PDB file of C-alpha atoms in Angstrom:
ATOM      1  CA  MET K   1     -11.846-106.316  85.117  1.00 83.00           C
ATOM      2  CA  ILE K   2      -8.337-105.669  83.853  1.00 85.00           C
ATOM      3  CA  LEU K   3      -7.713-103.732  80.640  1.00 89.00           C
ATOM      4  CA  THR K   4      -4.485-102.572  79.091  1.00 91.00           C
ATOM      5  CA  HIS K   5      -4.226 -98.838  78.525  1.00 91.00           C
ATOM      6  CA  PHE K   6      -4.529 -99.345  74.778  1.00 93.00           C
ATOM      7  CA  SER K   7      -7.598-101.579  74.979  1.00 94.00           C
ATOM      8  CA  ALA K   8      -9.205 -98.969  77.250  1.00 94.00           C
ATOM      9  CA  VAL K   9      -8.527 -96.357  74.549  1.00 95.00           C
ATOM     10  CA  LEU K  10     -10.008 -98.605  71.863  1.00 96.00           C
ATOM     11  CA  LEU K  11     -13.197 -99.243  73.873  1.00 97.00           C
ATOM     12  CA  PHE K  12     -13.583 -95.582  74.790  1.00 96.00           C
ATOM     13  CA  ALA K  13     -13.030 -94.471  71.183  1.00 97.00           C
ATOM     14  CA  PHE K  14     -15.410 -97.092  69.798  1.00 97.00           C
ATOM     15  CA  PHE K  15     -18.396 -96.261  71.990  1.00 97.00           C
ATOM     16  CA  ALA K  16     -17.873 -92.485  71.997  1.00 97.00           C
ATOM     17  CA  SER K  17     -17.549 -92.503  68.187  1.00 97.00           C
ATOM     18  CA  ILE K  18     -20.882 -94.320  67.797  1.00 97.00           C
ATOM     19  CA  VAL K  19     -22.653 -91.660  69.874  1.00 97.00           C
ATOM     20  CA  PHE K  20     -20.877 -88.790  68.084  1.00 97.00           C
ATOM     21  CA  GLY K  21     -21.678 -90.278  64.677  1.00 97.00           C
ATOM     22  CA  ILE K  22     -25.393 -90.658  65.426  1.00 96.00           C
ATOM     23  CA  THR K  23     -25.855 -87.305  67.129  1.00 96.00           C
ATOM     24  CA  GLN K  24     -23.700 -85.028  64.988  1.00 96.00           C
ATOM     25  CA  ARG K  25     -24.854 -86.067  61.501  1.00 95.00           C
ATOM     26  CA  ALA K  26     -28.301 -86.448  59.944  1.00 92.00           C
ATOM     27  CA  GLU K  27     -27.820 -89.044  57.186  1.00 93.00           C
ATOM     28  CA  PRO K  28     -26.913 -92.666  58.005  1.00 94.00           C
ATOM     29  CA  ARG K  29     -24.040 -92.693  55.496  1.00 96.00           C
ATOM     30  CA  MET K  30     -22.567 -89.521  56.977  1.00 96.00           C
ATOM     31  CA  MET K  31     -23.055 -90.903  60.500  1.00 96.00           C
ATOM     32  CA  ILE K  32     -20.855 -93.902  59.668  1.00 97.00           C
ATOM     33  CA  ARG K  33     -18.228 -91.678  58.033  1.00 97.00           C
ATOM     34  CA  PHE K  34     -18.166 -89.219  60.933  1.00 97.00           C
ATOM     35  CA  GLY K  35     -18.099 -92.043  63.496  1.00 97.00           C
ATOM     36  CA  ALA K  36     -15.125 -93.634  61.720  1.00 98.00           C
ATOM     37  CA  PHE K  37     -13.428 -90.222  61.529  1.00 98.00           C
ATOM     38  CA  CYS K  38     -13.894 -89.692  65.285  1.00 98.00           C
ATOM     39  CA  PHE K  39     -12.558 -93.181  66.033  1.00 98.00           C
ATOM     40  CA  VAL K  40      -9.422 -92.589  63.971  1.00 98.00           C
ATOM     41  CA  LEU K  41      -8.904 -89.189  65.618  1.00 98.00           C
ATOM     42  CA  PHE K  42      -9.354 -90.616  69.137  1.00 97.00           C
ATOM     43  CA  VAL K  43      -6.948 -93.512  68.581  1.00 97.00           C
ATOM     44  CA  GLY K  44      -4.518 -91.632  66.337  1.00 97.00           C
ATOM     45  CA  GLY K  45      -4.432 -88.671  68.719  1.00 97.00           C
ATOM     46  CA  THR K  46      -3.669 -90.962  71.653  1.00 95.00           C
ATOM     47  CA  ILE K  47      -0.848 -92.723  69.780  1.00 96.00           C
ATOM     48  CA  ALA K  48       0.601 -89.355  68.682  1.00 97.00           C
ATOM     49  CA  ALA K  49       0.412 -87.993  72.235  1.00 96.00           C
ATOM     50  CA  SER K  50       2.067 -91.179  73.549  1.00 94.00           C
ATOM     51  CA  TRP K  51       5.018 -90.816  71.163  1.00 96.00           C
ATOM     52  CA  LEU K  52       5.278 -87.110  72.043  1.00 97.00           C
ATOM     53  CA  MET K  53       5.532 -87.989  75.737  1.00 96.00           C
ATOM     54  CA  TYR K  54       8.119 -90.689  74.901  1.00 95.00           C
ATOM     55  CA  PHE K  55      10.325 -88.170  73.075  1.00 96.00           C
ATOM     56  CA  ILE K  56       9.931 -85.578  75.832  1.00 96.00           C
ATOM     57  CA  LYS K  57      11.165 -88.136  78.365  1.00 93.00           C
ATOM     58  CA  HIS K  58      14.057 -89.462  76.243  1.00 90.00           C
TER      59      HIS K  58
ATOM     60  CA  MET H   1     -29.150 -61.109  53.754  1.00 43.00           C
ATOM     61  CA  ALA H   2     -32.088 -63.142  55.057  1.00 48.00           C
ATOM     62  CA  THR H   3     -35.438 -62.078  53.660  1.00 49.00           C
ATOM     63  CA  PRO H   4     -38.590 -62.581  55.741  1.00 51.00           C
ATOM     64  CA  ALA H   5     -39.484 -65.519  53.478  1.00 49.00           C
ATOM     65  CA  THR H   6     -36.216 -67.398  54.163  1.00 48.00           C
ATOM     66  CA  ALA H   7     -36.392 -66.589  57.862  1.00 47.00           C
ATOM     67  CA  LYS H   8     -39.868 -68.100  57.938  1.00 47.00           C
ATOM     68  CA  ALA H   9     -38.585 -71.240  56.192  1.00 46.00           C
ATOM     69  CA  GLN H  10     -36.145 -71.892  59.064  1.00 50.00           C
ATOM     70  CA  VAL H  11     -38.977 -72.241  61.582  1.00 47.00           C
ATOM     71  CA  PRO H  12     -39.482 -75.961  62.324  1.00 51.00           C
ATOM     72  CA  ALA H  13     -42.477 -77.309  60.481  1.00 48.00           C
ATOM     73  CA  THR H  14     -42.999 -80.421  62.622  1.00 49.00           C
ATOM     74  CA  THR H  15     -44.852 -79.188  65.670  1.00 49.00           C
ATOM     75  CA  GLN H  16     -47.236 -82.119  66.061  1.00 57.00           C
ATOM     76  CA  SER H  17     -47.224 -82.206  69.834  1.00 66.00           C
ATOM     77  CA  SER H  18     -45.727 -79.501  72.016  1.00 84.00           C
ATOM     78  CA  SER H  19     -44.904 -81.977  74.770  1.00 91.00           C
ATOM     79  CA  LEU H  20     -43.104 -84.495  72.524  1.00 93.00           C
ATOM     80  CA  PRO H  21     -39.691 -82.730  72.516  1.00 94.00           C
ATOM     81  CA  LEU H  22     -39.727 -82.439  76.303  1.00 95.00           C
ATOM     82  CA  MET H  23     -40.792 -86.066  76.666  1.00 95.00           C
ATOM     83  CA  CYS H  24     -37.970 -87.161  74.334  1.00 95.00           C
ATOM     84  CA  LEU H  25     -35.470 -85.117  76.321  1.00 96.00           C
ATOM     85  CA  LEU H  26     -36.612 -86.534  79.657  1.00 97.00           C
ATOM     86  CA  ALA H  27     -36.951 -90.134  78.440  1.00 96.00           C
ATOM     87  CA  GLY H  28     -33.563 -89.916  76.709  1.00 96.00           C
ATOM     88  CA  TRP H  29     -31.955 -88.655  79.899  1.00 97.00           C
ATOM     89  CA  LEU H  30     -33.541 -91.315  82.120  1.00 97.00           C
ATOM     90  CA  VAL H  31     -32.917 -94.259  79.753  1.00 97.00           C
ATOM     91  CA  PRO H  32     -30.167 -93.952  77.112  1.00 97.00           C
ATOM     92  CA  GLY H  33     -31.662 -94.007  73.610  1.00 96.00           C
ATOM     93  CA  ALA H  34     -35.293 -93.868  74.819  1.00 96.00           C
ATOM     94  CA  GLY H  35     -35.832 -90.483  73.162  1.00 96.00           C
ATOM     95  CA  HIS H  36     -34.934 -91.971  69.785  1.00 96.00           C
ATOM     96  CA  PHE H  37     -37.237 -94.943  70.417  1.00 95.00           C
ATOM     97  CA  LEU H  38     -40.095 -92.495  71.060  1.00 95.00           C
ATOM     98  CA  LEU H  39     -39.333 -90.906  67.692  1.00 95.00           C
ATOM     99  CA  ARG H  40     -39.506 -94.333  66.000  1.00 94.00           C
ATOM    100  CA  LYS H  41     -35.784 -94.525  65.346  1.00 95.00           C
ATOM    101  CA  PRO H  42     -35.112 -97.895  67.012  1.00 95.00           C
ATOM    102  CA  VAL H  43     -31.753 -98.608  65.382  1.00 96.00           C
ATOM    103  CA  ARG H  44     -30.275 -95.332  66.598  1.00 96.00           C
ATOM    104  CA  GLY H  45     -31.904 -95.851  69.994  1.00 97.00           C
ATOM    105  CA  LEU H  46     -30.448 -99.325  70.303  1.00 97.00           C
ATOM    106  CA  LEU H  47     -26.950 -98.206  69.279  1.00 97.00           C
ATOM    107  CA  LEU H  48     -27.054 -95.298  71.731  1.00 97.00           C
ATOM    108  CA  PHE H  49     -28.381 -97.535  74.512  1.00 97.00           C
ATOM    109  CA  GLY H  50     -25.720-100.171  73.877  1.00 97.00           C
ATOM    110  CA  SER H  51     -22.846 -97.703  73.686  1.00 97.00           C
ATOM    111  CA  ILE H  52     -23.769 -95.636  76.745  1.00 98.00           C
ATOM    112  CA  VAL H  53     -24.712 -98.598  78.933  1.00 97.00           C
ATOM    113  CA  ALA H  54     -21.537-100.454  77.886  1.00 97.00           C
ATOM    114  CA  MET H  55     -19.359 -97.442  78.749  1.00 97.00           C
ATOM    115  CA  PHE H  56     -21.106 -97.066  82.103  1.00 97.00           C
ATOM    116  CA  PHE H  57     -20.650-100.722  83.074  1.00 96.00           C
ATOM    117  CA  ILE H  58     -17.057-100.869  81.838  1.00 96.00           C
ATOM    118  CA  GLY H  59     -16.450 -97.951  84.203  1.00 95.00           C
ATOM    119  CA  ILE H  60     -18.120 -99.833  87.056  1.00 94.00           C
ATOM    120  CA  ALA H  61     -16.114-102.992  86.225  1.00 93.00           C
ATOM    121  CA  LEU H  62     -12.889-100.946  86.307  1.00 92.00           C
ATOM    122  CA  GLN H  63     -13.802 -99.952  89.895  1.00 90.00           C
ATOM    123  CA  GLY H  64     -14.575 -96.369  88.922  1.00 93.00           C
ATOM    124  CA  LYS H  65     -15.695 -93.877  91.530  1.00 93.00           C
ATOM    125  CA  ILE H  66     -19.383 -92.955  91.857  1.00 94.00           C
ATOM    126  CA  TYR H  67     -19.567 -89.309  92.922  1.00 93.00           C
ATOM    127  CA  GLN H  68     -21.981 -88.165  95.621  1.00 91.00           C
ATOM    128  CA  PRO H  69     -23.710 -84.761  95.561  1.00 91.00           C
ATOM    129  CA  ASN H  70     -21.114 -82.416  97.040  1.00 86.00           C
ATOM    130  CA  THR H  71     -20.048 -78.812  97.400  1.00 85.00           C
ATOM    131  CA  GLY H  72     -16.340 -79.521  97.831  1.00 83.00           C
ATOM    132  CA  ASP H  73     -13.675 -79.690  95.149  1.00 91.00           C
ATOM    133  CA  LEU H  74     -14.724 -78.275  91.761  1.00 92.00           C
ATOM    134  CA  LEU H  75     -13.668 -81.470  89.956  1.00 91.00           C
ATOM    135  CA  ASP H  76     -15.834 -83.520  92.323  1.00 91.00           C
ATOM    136  CA  ILE H  77     -18.833 -81.275  91.620  1.00 94.00           C
ATOM    137  CA  LEU H  78     -18.261 -81.565  87.860  1.00 95.00           C
ATOM    138  CA  GLY H  79     -17.769 -85.333  88.166  1.00 94.00           C
ATOM    139  CA  PHE H  80     -21.086 -85.619  89.987  1.00 95.00           C
ATOM    140  CA  LEU H  81     -22.870 -83.524  87.338  1.00 96.00           C
ATOM    141  CA  GLY H  82     -21.337 -85.616  84.551  1.00 96.00           C
ATOM    142  CA  GLN H  83     -22.401 -88.890  86.150  1.00 96.00           C
ATOM    143  CA  LEU H  84     -25.864 -87.508  86.886  1.00 96.00           C
ATOM    144  CA  GLY H  85     -26.267 -87.251  83.103  1.00 96.00           C
ATOM    145  CA  ALA H  86     -26.545 -91.058  82.982  1.00 97.00           C
ATOM    146  CA  GLY H  87     -30.056 -90.745  84.500  1.00 95.00           C
ATOM    147  CA  LEU H  88     -31.441 -93.981  85.910  1.00 96.00           C
ATOM    148  CA  LEU H  89     -28.066 -95.729  85.546  1.00 97.00           C
ATOM    149  CA  TYR H  90     -26.624 -93.270  88.064  1.00 96.00           C
ATOM    150  CA  ALA H  91     -29.650 -93.741  90.351  1.00 96.00           C
ATOM    151  CA  PHE H  92     -29.193 -97.534  90.221  1.00 96.00           C
ATOM    152  CA  ALA H  93     -25.467 -97.156  90.911  1.00 95.00           C
ATOM    153  CA  ARG H  94     -26.268 -95.165  94.047  1.00 94.00           C
ATOM    154  CA  MET H  95     -29.118 -97.468  95.111  1.00 94.00           C
ATOM    155  CA  PHE H  96     -27.231-100.732  94.663  1.00 93.00           C
ATOM    156  CA  ASP H  97     -23.884 -99.355  95.746  1.00 91.00           C
ATOM    157  CA  TRP H  98     -22.070-100.047  92.462  1.00 91.00           C
ATOM    158  CA  GLY H  99     -18.618 -98.628  91.873  1.00 84.00           C
ATOM    159  CA  HIS H 100     -16.308 -97.353  94.591  1.00 83.00           C
ATOM    160  CA  ALA H 101     -16.350 -94.379  96.921  1.00 79.00           C
ATOM    161  CA  SER H 102     -12.729 -93.573  96.065  1.00 81.00           C
ATOM    162  CA  VAL H 103     -10.157 -94.423  93.402  1.00 77.00           C
ATOM    163  CA  GLN H 104      -7.916 -97.217  94.720  1.00 76.00           C
ATOM    164  CA  ILE H 105      -6.045 -98.531  91.659  1.00 81.00           C
ATOM    165  CA  ALA H 106      -4.675 -96.725  88.594  1.00 77.00           C
ATOM    166  CA  LEU H 107      -7.208 -98.322  86.231  1.00 78.00           C
ATOM    167  CA  ALA H 108     -10.063 -97.127  88.465  1.00 84.00           C
ATOM    168  CA  ASP H 109      -9.286 -93.585  87.360  1.00 89.00           C
ATOM    169  CA  TYR H 110     -10.051 -94.715  83.804  1.00 91.00           C
ATOM    170  CA  GLY H 111     -13.231 -96.309  85.134  1.00 93.00           C
ATOM    171  CA  THR H 112     -14.309 -93.012  86.686  1.00 94.00           C
ATOM    172  CA  LYS H 113     -13.759 -91.264  83.352  1.00 95.00           C
ATOM    173  CA  PHE H 114     -15.761 -93.942  81.518  1.00 96.00           C
ATOM    174  CA  ILE H 115     -18.717 -93.360  83.876  1.00 96.00           C
ATOM    175  CA  VAL H 116     -18.537 -89.566  83.622  1.00 97.00           C
ATOM    176  CA  VAL H 117     -18.270 -89.668  79.822  1.00 97.00           C
ATOM    177  CA  ALA H 118     -21.176 -92.144  79.613  1.00 97.00           C
ATOM    178  CA  GLY H 119     -23.278 -89.560  81.468  1.00 97.00           C
ATOM    179  CA  LEU H 120     -22.148 -86.713  79.215  1.00 97.00           C
ATOM    180  CA  LEU H 121     -22.767 -88.739  76.047  1.00 97.00           C
ATOM    181  CA  ASN H 122     -26.237 -89.571  77.356  1.00 97.00           C
ATOM    182  CA  VAL H 123     -26.977 -85.850  77.669  1.00 97.00           C
ATOM    183  CA  VAL H 124     -25.764 -85.342  74.073  1.00 97.00           C
ATOM    184  CA  ALA H 125     -28.046 -88.188  72.913  1.00 97.00           C
ATOM    185  CA  ALA H 126     -31.056 -86.791  74.825  1.00 97.00           C
ATOM    186  CA  VAL H 127     -30.509 -83.314  73.344  1.00 97.00           C
ATOM    187  CA  ASP H 128     -30.255 -84.914  69.884  1.00 96.00           C
ATOM    188  CA  ALA H 129     -33.647 -86.593  70.430  1.00 96.00           C
ATOM    189  CA  HIS H 130     -35.046 -83.219  71.531  1.00 96.00           C
ATOM    190  CA  SER H 131     -33.672 -81.554  68.388  1.00 95.00           C
ATOM    191  CA  LEU H 132     -35.182 -84.279  66.193  1.00 95.00           C
ATOM    192  CA  ALA H 133     -38.554 -83.913  67.926  1.00 94.00           C
ATOM    193  CA  ASN H 134     -38.787 -80.145  67.558  1.00 93.00           C
ATOM    194  CA  GLY H 135     -37.510 -80.170  63.972  1.00 90.00           C
ATOM    195  CA  ARG H 136     -34.193 -78.416  64.590  1.00 90.00           C
ATOM    196  CA  LYS H 137     -32.395 -81.494  63.234  1.00 89.00           C
ATOM    197  CA  ALA H 138     -33.621 -82.735  59.867  1.00 85.00           C
ATOM    198  CA  SER H 139     -33.567 -86.536  60.362  1.00 81.00           C
TER     199      SER H 139
END
């Protein structure tokens, strides 16, 4: 199986966010909100860190 | 300041069976989401099962490393403990020789992390089922 780095991030963020959403909140509506929040943080954090590394190198 | 009345209110009220929380913890560890199924929360159980099993098998497909019990490098010990959290999935991986003994390509390092995190998330899910069963978590 071959994945790009970004698709690996997306898969990791998607599945981890589902588990975090279900386990860290009690109400279904809040689970979805927290899961979406985690997903955005995972992906956004990775993109931010990638740009940071780019600017450190250049 | 907590009065005795409020302190008493924090004690879990749902103590139907003293063995249920332990059963949920054990079942949830062995099979991802099984603890939630025991608590009649099939949707959550199914989502947890799907997510954890998918992460585990993506890790295997990326040629991730399956750690053996060891007393060597600290990261190897922690990797083993993390993967052990996947319960029966880890046992099957050892029995059927899934994964690789060492990381051979760059993506395999991602695979190893997927497998370790699947195990850790499974522990989180099993503890959540335990908390639901003993009343520490509301619903």
